[in-house]
Tab-separated table of C-alpha atoms and ligand atoms in Angstrom:
chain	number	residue	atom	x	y	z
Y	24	UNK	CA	-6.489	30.928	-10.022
Y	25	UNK	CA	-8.045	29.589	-6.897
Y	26	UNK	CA	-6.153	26.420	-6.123
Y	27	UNK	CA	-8.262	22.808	-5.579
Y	28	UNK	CA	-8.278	21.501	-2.353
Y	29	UNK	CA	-7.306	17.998	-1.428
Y	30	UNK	CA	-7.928	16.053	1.541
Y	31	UNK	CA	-5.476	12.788	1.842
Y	32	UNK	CA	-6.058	10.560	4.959
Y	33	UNK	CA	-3.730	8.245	6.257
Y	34	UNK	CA	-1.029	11.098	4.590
Y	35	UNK	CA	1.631	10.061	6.800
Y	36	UNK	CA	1.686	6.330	5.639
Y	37	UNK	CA	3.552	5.321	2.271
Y	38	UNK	CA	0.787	6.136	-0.271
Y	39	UNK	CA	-0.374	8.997	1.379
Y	40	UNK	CA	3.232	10.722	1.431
Y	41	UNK	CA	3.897	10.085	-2.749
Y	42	UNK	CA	0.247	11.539	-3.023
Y	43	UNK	CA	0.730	14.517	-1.161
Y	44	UNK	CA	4.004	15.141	-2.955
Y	45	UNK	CA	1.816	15.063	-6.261
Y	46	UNK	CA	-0.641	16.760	-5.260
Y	47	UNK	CA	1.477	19.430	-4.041
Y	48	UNK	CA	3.418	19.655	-7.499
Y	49	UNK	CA	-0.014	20.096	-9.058
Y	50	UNK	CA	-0.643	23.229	-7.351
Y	51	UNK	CA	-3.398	21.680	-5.067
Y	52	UNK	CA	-4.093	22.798	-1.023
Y	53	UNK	CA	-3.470	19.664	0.400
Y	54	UNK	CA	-4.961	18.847	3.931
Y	55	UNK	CA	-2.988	16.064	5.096
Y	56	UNK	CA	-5.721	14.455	7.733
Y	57	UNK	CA	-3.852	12.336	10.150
Y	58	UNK	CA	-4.622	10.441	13.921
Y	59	UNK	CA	-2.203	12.071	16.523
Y	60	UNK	CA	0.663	10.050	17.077
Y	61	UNK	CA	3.233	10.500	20.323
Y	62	UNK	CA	5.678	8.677	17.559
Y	63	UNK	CA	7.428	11.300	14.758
Y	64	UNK	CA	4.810	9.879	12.097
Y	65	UNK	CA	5.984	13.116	9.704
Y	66	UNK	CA	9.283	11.667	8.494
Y	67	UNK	CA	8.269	10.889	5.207
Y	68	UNK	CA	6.896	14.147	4.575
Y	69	UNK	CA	10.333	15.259	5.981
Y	70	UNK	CA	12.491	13.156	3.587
Y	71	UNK	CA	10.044	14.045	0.588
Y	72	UNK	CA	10.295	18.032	1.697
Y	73	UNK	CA	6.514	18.337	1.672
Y	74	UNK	CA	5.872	18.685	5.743
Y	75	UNK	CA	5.845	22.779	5.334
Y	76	UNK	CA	3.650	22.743	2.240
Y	77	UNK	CA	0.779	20.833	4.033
Y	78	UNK	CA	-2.132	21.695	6.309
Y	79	UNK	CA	-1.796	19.232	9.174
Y	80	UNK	CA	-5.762	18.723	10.561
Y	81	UNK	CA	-6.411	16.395	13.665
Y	82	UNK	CA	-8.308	13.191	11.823
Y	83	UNK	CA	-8.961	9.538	13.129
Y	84	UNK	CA	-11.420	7.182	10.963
Y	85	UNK	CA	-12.744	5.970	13.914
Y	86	UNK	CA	-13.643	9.524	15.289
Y	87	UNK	CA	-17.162	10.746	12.994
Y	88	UNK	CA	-16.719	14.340	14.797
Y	89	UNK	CA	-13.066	14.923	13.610
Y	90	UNK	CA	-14.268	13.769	9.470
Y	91	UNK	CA	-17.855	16.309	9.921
Y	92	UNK	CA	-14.919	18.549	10.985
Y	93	UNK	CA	-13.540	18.758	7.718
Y	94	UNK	CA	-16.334	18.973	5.958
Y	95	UNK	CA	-17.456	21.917	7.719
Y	96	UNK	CA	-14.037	23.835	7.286
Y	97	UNK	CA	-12.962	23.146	3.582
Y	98	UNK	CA	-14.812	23.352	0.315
Y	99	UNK	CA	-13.459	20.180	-0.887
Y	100	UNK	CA	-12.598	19.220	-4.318
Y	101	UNK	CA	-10.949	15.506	-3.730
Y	102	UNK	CA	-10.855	13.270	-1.218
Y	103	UNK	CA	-8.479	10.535	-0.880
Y	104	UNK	CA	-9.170	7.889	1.760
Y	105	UNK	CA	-5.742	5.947	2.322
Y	106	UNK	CA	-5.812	5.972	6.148
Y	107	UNK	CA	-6.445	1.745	7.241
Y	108	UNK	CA	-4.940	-0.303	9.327
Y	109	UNK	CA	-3.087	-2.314	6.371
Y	110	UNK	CA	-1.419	-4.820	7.730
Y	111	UNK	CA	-2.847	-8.482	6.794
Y	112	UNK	CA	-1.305	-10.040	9.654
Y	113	UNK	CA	-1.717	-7.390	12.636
Y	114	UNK	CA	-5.854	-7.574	11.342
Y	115	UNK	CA	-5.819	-11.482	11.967
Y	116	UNK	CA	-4.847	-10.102	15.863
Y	117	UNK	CA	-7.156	-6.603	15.854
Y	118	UNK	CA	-9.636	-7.974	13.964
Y	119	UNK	CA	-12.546	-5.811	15.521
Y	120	UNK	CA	-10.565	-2.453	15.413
Y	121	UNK	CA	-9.216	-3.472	11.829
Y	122	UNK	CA	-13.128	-3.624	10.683
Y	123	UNK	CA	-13.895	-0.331	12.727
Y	124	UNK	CA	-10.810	1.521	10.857
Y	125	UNK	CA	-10.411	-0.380	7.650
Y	126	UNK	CA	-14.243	-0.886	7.158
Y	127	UNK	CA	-16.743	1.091	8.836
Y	128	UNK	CA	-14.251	3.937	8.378
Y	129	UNK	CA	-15.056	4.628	4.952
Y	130	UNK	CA	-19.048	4.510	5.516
Y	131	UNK	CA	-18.231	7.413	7.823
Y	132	UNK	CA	-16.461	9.712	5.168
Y	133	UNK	CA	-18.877	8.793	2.630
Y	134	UNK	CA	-21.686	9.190	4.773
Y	135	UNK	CA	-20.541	12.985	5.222
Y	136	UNK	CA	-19.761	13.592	1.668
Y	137	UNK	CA	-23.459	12.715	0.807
Y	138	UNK	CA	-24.917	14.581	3.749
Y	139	UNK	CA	-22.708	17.812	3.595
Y	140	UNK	CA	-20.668	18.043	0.159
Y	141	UNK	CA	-22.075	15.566	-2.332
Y	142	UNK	CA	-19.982	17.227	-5.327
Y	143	UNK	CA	-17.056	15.827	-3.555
Y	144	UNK	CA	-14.614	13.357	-5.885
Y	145	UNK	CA	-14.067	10.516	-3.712
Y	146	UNK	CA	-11.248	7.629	-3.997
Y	147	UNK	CA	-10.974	4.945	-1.879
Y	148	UNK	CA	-8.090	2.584	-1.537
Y	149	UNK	CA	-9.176	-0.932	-2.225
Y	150	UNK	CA	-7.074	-3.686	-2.129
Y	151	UNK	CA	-6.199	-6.801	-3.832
Y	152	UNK	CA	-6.555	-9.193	-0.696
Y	153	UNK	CA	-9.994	-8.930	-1.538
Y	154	UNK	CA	-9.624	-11.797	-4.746
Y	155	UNK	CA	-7.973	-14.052	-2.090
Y	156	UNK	CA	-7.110	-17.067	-3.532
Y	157	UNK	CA	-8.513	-16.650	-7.301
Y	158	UNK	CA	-7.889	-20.316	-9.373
Y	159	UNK	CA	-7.653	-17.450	-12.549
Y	160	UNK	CA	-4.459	-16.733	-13.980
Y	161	UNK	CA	-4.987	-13.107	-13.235
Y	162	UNK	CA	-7.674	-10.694	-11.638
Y	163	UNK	CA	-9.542	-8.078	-13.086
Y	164	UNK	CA	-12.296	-5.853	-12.196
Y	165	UNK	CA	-14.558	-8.616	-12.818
Y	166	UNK	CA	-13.176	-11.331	-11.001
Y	167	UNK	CA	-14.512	-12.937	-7.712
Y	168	UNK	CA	-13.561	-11.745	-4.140
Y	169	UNK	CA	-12.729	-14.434	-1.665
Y	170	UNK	CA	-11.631	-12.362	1.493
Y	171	UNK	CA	-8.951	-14.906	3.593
Y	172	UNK	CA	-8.083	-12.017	6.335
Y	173	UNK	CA	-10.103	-9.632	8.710
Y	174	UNK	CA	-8.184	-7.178	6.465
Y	175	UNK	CA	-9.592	-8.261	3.254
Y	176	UNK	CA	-12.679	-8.285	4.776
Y	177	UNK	CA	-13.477	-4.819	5.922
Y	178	UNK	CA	-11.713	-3.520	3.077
Y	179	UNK	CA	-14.444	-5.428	0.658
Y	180	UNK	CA	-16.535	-3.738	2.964
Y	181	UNK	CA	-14.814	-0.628	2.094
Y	182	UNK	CA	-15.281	-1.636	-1.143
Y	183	UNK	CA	-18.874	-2.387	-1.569
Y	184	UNK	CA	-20.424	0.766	0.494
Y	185	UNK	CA	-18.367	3.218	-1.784
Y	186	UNK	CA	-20.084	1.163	-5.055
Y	187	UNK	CA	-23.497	1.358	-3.284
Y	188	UNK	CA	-23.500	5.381	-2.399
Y	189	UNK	CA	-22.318	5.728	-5.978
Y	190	UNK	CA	-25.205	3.859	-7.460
Y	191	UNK	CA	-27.889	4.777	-4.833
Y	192	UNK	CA	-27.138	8.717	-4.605
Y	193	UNK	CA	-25.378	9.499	-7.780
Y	194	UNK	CA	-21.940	10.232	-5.801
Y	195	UNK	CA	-18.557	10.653	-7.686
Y	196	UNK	CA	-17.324	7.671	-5.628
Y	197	UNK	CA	-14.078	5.239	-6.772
Y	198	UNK	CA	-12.233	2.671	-5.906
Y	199	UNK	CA	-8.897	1.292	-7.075
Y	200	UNK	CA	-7.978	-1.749	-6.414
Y	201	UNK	CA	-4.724	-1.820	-6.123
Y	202	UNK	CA	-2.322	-4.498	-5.925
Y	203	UNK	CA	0.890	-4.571	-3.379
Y	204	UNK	CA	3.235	-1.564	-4.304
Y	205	UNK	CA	6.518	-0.923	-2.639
Y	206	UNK	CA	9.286	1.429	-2.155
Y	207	UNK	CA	11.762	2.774	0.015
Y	208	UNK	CA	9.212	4.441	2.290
Y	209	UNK	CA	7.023	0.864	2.895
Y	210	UNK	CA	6.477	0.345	6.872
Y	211	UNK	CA	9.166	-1.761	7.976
Y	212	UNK	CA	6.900	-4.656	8.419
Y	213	UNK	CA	6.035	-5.321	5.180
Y	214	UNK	CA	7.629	-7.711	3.283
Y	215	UNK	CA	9.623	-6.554	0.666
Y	216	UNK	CA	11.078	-3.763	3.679
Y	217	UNK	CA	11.504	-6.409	5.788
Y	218	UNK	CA	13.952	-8.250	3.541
Y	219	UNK	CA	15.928	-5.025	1.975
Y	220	UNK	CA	16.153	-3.633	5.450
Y	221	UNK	CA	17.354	-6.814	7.435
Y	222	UNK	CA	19.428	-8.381	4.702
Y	223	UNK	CA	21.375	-4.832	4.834
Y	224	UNK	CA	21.934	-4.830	8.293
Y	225	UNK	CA	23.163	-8.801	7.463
Y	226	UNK	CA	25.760	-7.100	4.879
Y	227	UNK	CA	27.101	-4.529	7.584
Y	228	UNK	CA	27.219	-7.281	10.194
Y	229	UNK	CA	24.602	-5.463	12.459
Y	230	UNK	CA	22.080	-8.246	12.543
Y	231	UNK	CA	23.174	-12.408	12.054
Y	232	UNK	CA	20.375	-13.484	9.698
Y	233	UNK	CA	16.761	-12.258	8.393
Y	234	UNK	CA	13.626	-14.521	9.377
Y	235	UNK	CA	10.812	-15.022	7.249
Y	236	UNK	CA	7.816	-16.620	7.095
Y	237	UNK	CA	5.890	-18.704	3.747
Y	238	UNK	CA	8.627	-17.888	0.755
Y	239	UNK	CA	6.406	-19.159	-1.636
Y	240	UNK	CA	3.685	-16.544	-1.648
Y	241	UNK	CA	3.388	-15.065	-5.029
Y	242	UNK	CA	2.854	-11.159	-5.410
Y	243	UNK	CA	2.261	-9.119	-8.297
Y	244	UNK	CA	4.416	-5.903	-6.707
Y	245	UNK	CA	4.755	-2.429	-8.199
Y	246	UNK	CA	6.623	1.354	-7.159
Y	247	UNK	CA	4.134	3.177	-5.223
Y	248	UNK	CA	5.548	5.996	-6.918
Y	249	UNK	CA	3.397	4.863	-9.902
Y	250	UNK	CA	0.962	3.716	-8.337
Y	251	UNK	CA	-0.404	7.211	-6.654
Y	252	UNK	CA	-0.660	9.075	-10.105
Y	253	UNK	CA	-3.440	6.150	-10.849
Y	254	UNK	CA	-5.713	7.272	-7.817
Y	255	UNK	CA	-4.936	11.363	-9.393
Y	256	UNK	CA	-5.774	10.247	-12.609
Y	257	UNK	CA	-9.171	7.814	-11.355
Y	258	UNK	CA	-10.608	11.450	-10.051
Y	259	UNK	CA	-9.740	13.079	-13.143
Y	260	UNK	CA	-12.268	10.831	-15.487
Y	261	UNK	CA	-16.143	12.210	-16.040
Y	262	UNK	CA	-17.340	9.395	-14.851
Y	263	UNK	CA	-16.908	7.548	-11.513
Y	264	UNK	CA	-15.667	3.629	-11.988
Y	265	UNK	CA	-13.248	1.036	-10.504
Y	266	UNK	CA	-9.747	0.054	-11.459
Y	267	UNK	CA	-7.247	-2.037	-10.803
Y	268	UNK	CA	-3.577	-0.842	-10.824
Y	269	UNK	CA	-1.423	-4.073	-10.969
Y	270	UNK	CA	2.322	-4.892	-13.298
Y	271	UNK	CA	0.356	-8.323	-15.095
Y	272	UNK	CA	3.644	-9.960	-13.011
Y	273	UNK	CA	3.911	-11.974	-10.643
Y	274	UNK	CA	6.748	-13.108	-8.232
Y	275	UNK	CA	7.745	-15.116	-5.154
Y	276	UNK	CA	8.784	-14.021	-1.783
Y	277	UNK	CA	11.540	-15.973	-2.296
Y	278	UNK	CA	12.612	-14.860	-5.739
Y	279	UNK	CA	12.310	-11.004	-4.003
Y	280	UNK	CA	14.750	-11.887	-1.588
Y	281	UNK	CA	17.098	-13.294	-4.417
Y	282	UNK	CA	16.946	-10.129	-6.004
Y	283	UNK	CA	18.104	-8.674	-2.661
Y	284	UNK	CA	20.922	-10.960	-2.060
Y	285	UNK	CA	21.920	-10.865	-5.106
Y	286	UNK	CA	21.833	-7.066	-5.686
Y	287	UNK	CA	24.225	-6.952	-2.507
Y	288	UNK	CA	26.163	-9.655	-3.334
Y	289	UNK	CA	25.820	-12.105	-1.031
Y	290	UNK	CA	27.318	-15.163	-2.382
Y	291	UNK	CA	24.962	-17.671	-1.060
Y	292	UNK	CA	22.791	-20.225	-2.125
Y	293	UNK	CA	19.434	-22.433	-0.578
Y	294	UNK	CA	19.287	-25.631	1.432
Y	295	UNK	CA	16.685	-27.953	3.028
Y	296	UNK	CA	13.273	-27.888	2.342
Y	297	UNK	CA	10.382	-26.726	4.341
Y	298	UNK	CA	10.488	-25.233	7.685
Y	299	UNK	CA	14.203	-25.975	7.537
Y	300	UNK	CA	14.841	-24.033	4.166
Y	301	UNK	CA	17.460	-21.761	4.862
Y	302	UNK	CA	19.685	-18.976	2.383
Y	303	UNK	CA	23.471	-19.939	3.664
Y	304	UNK	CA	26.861	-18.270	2.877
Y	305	UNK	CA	28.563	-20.780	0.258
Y	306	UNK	CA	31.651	-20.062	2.255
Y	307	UNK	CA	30.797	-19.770	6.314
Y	308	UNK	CA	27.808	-21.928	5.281
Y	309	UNK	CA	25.885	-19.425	8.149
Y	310	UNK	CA	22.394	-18.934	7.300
Y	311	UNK	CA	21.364	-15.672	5.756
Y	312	UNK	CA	17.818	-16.158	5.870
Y	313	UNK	CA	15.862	-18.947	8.070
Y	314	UNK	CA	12.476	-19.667	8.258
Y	315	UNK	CA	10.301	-19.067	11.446
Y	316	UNK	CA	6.496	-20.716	11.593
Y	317	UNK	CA	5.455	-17.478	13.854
Y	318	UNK	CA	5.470	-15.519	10.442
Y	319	UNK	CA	3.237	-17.635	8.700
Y	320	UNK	CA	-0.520	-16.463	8.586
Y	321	UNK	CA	-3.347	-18.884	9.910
Y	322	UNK	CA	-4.998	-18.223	5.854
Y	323	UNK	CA	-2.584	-17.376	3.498
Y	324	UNK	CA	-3.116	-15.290	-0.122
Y	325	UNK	CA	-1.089	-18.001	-2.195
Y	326	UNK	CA	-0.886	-16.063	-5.479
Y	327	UNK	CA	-1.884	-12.510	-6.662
Y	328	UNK	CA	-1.182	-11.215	-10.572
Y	329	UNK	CA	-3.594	-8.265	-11.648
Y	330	UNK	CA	-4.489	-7.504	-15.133
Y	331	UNK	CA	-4.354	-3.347	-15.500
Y	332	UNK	CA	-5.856	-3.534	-18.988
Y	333	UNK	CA	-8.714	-1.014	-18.425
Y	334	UNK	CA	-7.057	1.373	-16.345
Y	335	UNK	CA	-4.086	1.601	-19.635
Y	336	UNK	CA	-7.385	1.538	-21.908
Y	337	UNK	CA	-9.502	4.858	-19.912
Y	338	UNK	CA	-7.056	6.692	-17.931
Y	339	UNK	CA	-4.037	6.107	-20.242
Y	340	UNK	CA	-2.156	4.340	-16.898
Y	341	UNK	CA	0.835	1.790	-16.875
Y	342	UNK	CA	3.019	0.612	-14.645
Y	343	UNK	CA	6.809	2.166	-15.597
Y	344	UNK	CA	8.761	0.513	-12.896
Y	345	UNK	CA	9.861	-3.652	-13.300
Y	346	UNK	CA	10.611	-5.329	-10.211
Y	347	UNK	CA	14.306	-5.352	-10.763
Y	348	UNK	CA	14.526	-1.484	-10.771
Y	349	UNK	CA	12.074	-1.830	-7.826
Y	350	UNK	CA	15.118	-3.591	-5.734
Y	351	UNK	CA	17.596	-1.371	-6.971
Y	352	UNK	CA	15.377	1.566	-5.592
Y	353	UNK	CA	14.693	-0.124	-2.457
Y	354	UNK	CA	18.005	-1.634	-1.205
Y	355	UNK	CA	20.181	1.687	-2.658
Y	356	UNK	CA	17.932	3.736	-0.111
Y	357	UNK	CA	18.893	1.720	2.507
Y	358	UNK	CA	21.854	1.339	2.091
Y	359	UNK	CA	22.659	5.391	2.270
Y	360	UNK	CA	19.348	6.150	4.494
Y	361	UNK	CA	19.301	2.794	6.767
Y	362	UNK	CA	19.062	5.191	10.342
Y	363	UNK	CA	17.196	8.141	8.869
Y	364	UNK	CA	13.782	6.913	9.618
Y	365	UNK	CA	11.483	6.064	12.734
Y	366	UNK	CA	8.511	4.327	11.295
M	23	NAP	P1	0.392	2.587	5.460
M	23	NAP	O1	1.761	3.045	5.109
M	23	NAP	O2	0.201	1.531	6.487
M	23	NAP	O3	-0.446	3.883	5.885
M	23	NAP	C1	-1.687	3.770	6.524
M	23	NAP	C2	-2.091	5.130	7.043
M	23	NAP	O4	-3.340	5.007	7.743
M	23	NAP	C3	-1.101	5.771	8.038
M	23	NAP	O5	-1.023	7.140	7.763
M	23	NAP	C4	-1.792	5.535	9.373
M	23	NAP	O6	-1.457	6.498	10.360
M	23	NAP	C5	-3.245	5.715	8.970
M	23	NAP	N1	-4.193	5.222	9.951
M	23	NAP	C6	-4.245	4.004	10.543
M	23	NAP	N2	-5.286	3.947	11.400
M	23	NAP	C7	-5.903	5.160	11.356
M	23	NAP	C8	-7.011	5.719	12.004
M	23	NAP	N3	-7.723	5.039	12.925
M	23	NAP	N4	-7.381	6.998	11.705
M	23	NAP	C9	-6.677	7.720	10.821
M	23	NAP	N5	-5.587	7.256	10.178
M	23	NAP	C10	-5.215	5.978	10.440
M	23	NAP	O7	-0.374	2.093	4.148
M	23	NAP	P2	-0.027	2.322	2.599
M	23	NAP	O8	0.813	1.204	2.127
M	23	NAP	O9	0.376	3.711	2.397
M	23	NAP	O10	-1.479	2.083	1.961
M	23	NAP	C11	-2.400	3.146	1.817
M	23	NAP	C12	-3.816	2.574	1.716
M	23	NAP	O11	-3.888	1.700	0.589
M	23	NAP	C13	-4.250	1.736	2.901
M	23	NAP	O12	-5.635	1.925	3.055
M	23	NAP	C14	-3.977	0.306	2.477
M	23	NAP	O13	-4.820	-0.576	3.161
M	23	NAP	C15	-4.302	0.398	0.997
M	23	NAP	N6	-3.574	-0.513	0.107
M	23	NAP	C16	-2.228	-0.589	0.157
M	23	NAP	C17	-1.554	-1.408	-0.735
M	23	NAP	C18	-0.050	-1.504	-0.736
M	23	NAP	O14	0.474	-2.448	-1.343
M	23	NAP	N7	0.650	-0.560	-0.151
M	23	NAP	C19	-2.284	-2.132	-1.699
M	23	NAP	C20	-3.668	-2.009	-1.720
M	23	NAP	C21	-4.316	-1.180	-0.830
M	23	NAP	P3	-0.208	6.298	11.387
M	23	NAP	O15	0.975	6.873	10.683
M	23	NAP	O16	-0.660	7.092	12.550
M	23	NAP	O17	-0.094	4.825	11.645
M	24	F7E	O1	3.108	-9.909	2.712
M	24	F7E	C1	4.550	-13.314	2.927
M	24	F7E	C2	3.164	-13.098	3.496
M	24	F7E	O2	2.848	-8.229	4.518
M	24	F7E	C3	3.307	-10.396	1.411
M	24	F7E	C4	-0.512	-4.608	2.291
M	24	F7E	O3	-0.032	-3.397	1.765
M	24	F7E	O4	-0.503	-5.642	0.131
M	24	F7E	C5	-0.012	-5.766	1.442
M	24	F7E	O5	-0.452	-6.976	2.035
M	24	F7E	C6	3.466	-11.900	1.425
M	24	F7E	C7	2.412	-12.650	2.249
M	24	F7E	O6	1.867	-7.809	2.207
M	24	F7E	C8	6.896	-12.750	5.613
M	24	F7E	O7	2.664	-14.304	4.081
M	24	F7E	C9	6.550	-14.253	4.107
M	24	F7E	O8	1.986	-13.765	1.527
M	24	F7E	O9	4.270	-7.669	2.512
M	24	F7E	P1	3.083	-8.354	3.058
M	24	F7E	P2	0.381	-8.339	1.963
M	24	F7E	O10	-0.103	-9.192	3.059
M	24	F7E	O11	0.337	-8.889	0.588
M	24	F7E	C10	-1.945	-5.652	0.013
M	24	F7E	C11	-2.296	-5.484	-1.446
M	24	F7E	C12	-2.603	-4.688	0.921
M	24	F7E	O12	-3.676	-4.191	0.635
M	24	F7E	C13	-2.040	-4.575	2.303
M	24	F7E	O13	-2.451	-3.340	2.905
M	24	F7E	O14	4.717	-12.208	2.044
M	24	F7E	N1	5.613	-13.302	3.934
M	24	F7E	N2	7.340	-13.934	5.137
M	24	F7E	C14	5.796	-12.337	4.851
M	24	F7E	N3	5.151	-11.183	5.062
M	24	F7E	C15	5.604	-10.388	6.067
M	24	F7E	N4	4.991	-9.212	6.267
M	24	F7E	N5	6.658	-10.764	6.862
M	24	F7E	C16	7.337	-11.929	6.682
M	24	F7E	O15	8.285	-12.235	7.399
């Protein structure tokens, strides 16, 4: 049987890897569409033993030639656009290339998809910065967006062009809206990396303490693992719709990082208040973790908890990973794995 083809952008970030390793099992040609990088950016593909079963094409979001490109050499069946620049706080310091990439990008694929392929399934990766901060106790597919980065911005953007080509020209066009998902192959700089990766280094006595920034930012964080058969399964429906792919929990940075410490067994517990909260070892009383202002964000997402009621109701989805297994996962990875990887 002739297999489906798959296009996957932004393949060689954290989502985009766990897709392509679906998509592969499922028998699909995957084209892993990624910009050129004079960094190793294939090391997840490497660890997941996927980077000889893809087709590697040329791709930057910014670049309209390079997306006609593969439009003109592949009879697609899906599309999944993952490639962004995703980090809130880097967008607050590119925020003009973070709307070019994160925003305009995804006008550009969807422009093509209408003009050259318009059977084309489309997902787009949509993002739960976009509520902001929500007064609700949770956020659904019909709550209000309140954008409080350049980030959250283009990707409502994003958002809002893929609903308008599905409504104006009858496109198979979604988006999830998904909420922040972690796992061992997260970019360093996010959070939940951040603290498994540094407070590792603090239990092999490479590195004296971690530094973070507002511990009292609530997440609702999944396994990206689960989270990528949600965008499969969104493409699979008959009809084209939006969903958001959440736990229903929600946690502090600080409570993450007791997981950590506590999952390594620091024995260790919090002082002061404020700037001058610190994690300290009950015996050396040296801090583990310390606070540093530069880490702070000049608007700040206080609280995020996403109700995933329809996507359990129509495609059948639910999260199967707690946050507790989620650590385990995380810091057990790098503690065997710490120096494999060059992200
Ligand atoms: P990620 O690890 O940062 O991966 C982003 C990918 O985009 C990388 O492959 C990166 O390539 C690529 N990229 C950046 N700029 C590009 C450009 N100009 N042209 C082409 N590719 C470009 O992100 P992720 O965590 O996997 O997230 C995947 C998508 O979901 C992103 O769109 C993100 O904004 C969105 N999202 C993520 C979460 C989450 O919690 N993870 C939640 C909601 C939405 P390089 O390797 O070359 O940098
Ligand atoms: O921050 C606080 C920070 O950078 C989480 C992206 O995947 O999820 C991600 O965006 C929280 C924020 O993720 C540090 O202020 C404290 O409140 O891990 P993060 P994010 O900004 O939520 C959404 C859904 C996406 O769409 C994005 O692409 O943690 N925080 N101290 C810190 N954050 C970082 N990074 N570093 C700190 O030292």
């Amino acid at each position: 049987m002739k297999k489906k083809i798959a296009i996957v952008t932004g393949s060689s970030g954290q989502d985009g890897s766990y897709l392509c390793e679906l998509l592969i099992k499922k028998s699909y040609k995957v084209i892993a569409a990624d910009r050129r990088s004079s960094r190793d950016n294939k090391w997840r593909h490497k660890f997941l033993k996927i980077d000889d079963k893809l087709i590697y094409e040329d791709f930057d979001l910014g670049d309209l030639n390079s997306i006609v490109a593969l439009f003109r050499k592949y009879k697609i069946d899906e599309f999944y656009n993952l490639a962004a620049q995703s980090f809130v706080a880097a967008s607050f310091k590119t925020p003009l290339s973070t709307s070019e990439i994160t925003g305009i990008g995804v006008l550009r694929i969807i422009d093509c998809i209408k003009n050259y392929q318009p059977k084309v399934k489309f997902y787009q990766a949509s993002s739960s910065e976009m509520y902001g901060n929500s007064k609700l106790k949770f956020q659904d597919e019909y709550t209000k967006f309140n954008p409080r980065s350049p980030y959250a911005v283009a990707k409502l953007f994003g958002h809002h062009i893929t609903k308008n080509y599905r409504e104006a020209y009858n496109l198979f066009l979604c988006s999830g809206i998904l909420f922040n998902h972690e796992s061992p192959l997260r970019g360093d700089e996010f959070v939940t990396k951040k603290i498994v990766k540094h407070l590792v280094e603090v239990k092999k006595k490479e590195r004296s303490h971690l530094e973070l920034g507002n511990l009292y930012a609530k997440r609702d964080w999944g396994y990206a693992k689960d989270y990528v058969q949600a965008m499969w399964l969104m493409l699979q429906k008959k009809i084209p719709e939006d969903y958001v792919i959440a736990t229903n929990k929600s946690h502090s940075v600080k409570f993450f990082s007791d997981l950590v410490l506590k999952a390594l067994k620091f024995n260790y517990k919090w002082v002061g208040k404020g700037i001058n909260e610190k994690a300290i070892d009950k015996l050396t009383r040296k801090p583990l973790i310390k606070i540093n202002k530069k880490f702070y964000r000049p608007a700040e997402v206080n609280f995020l908890k996403g109700s995933y009621k329809k996507a359990k109701n129509q495609l059948k989805w639910r999260p199967k990973t707690s946050i507790k297994e989620l650590v385990k996962i995380m810091v057990d990875f790098e503690l065997k794995n710490s120096s494999y990887k060059n992200s």
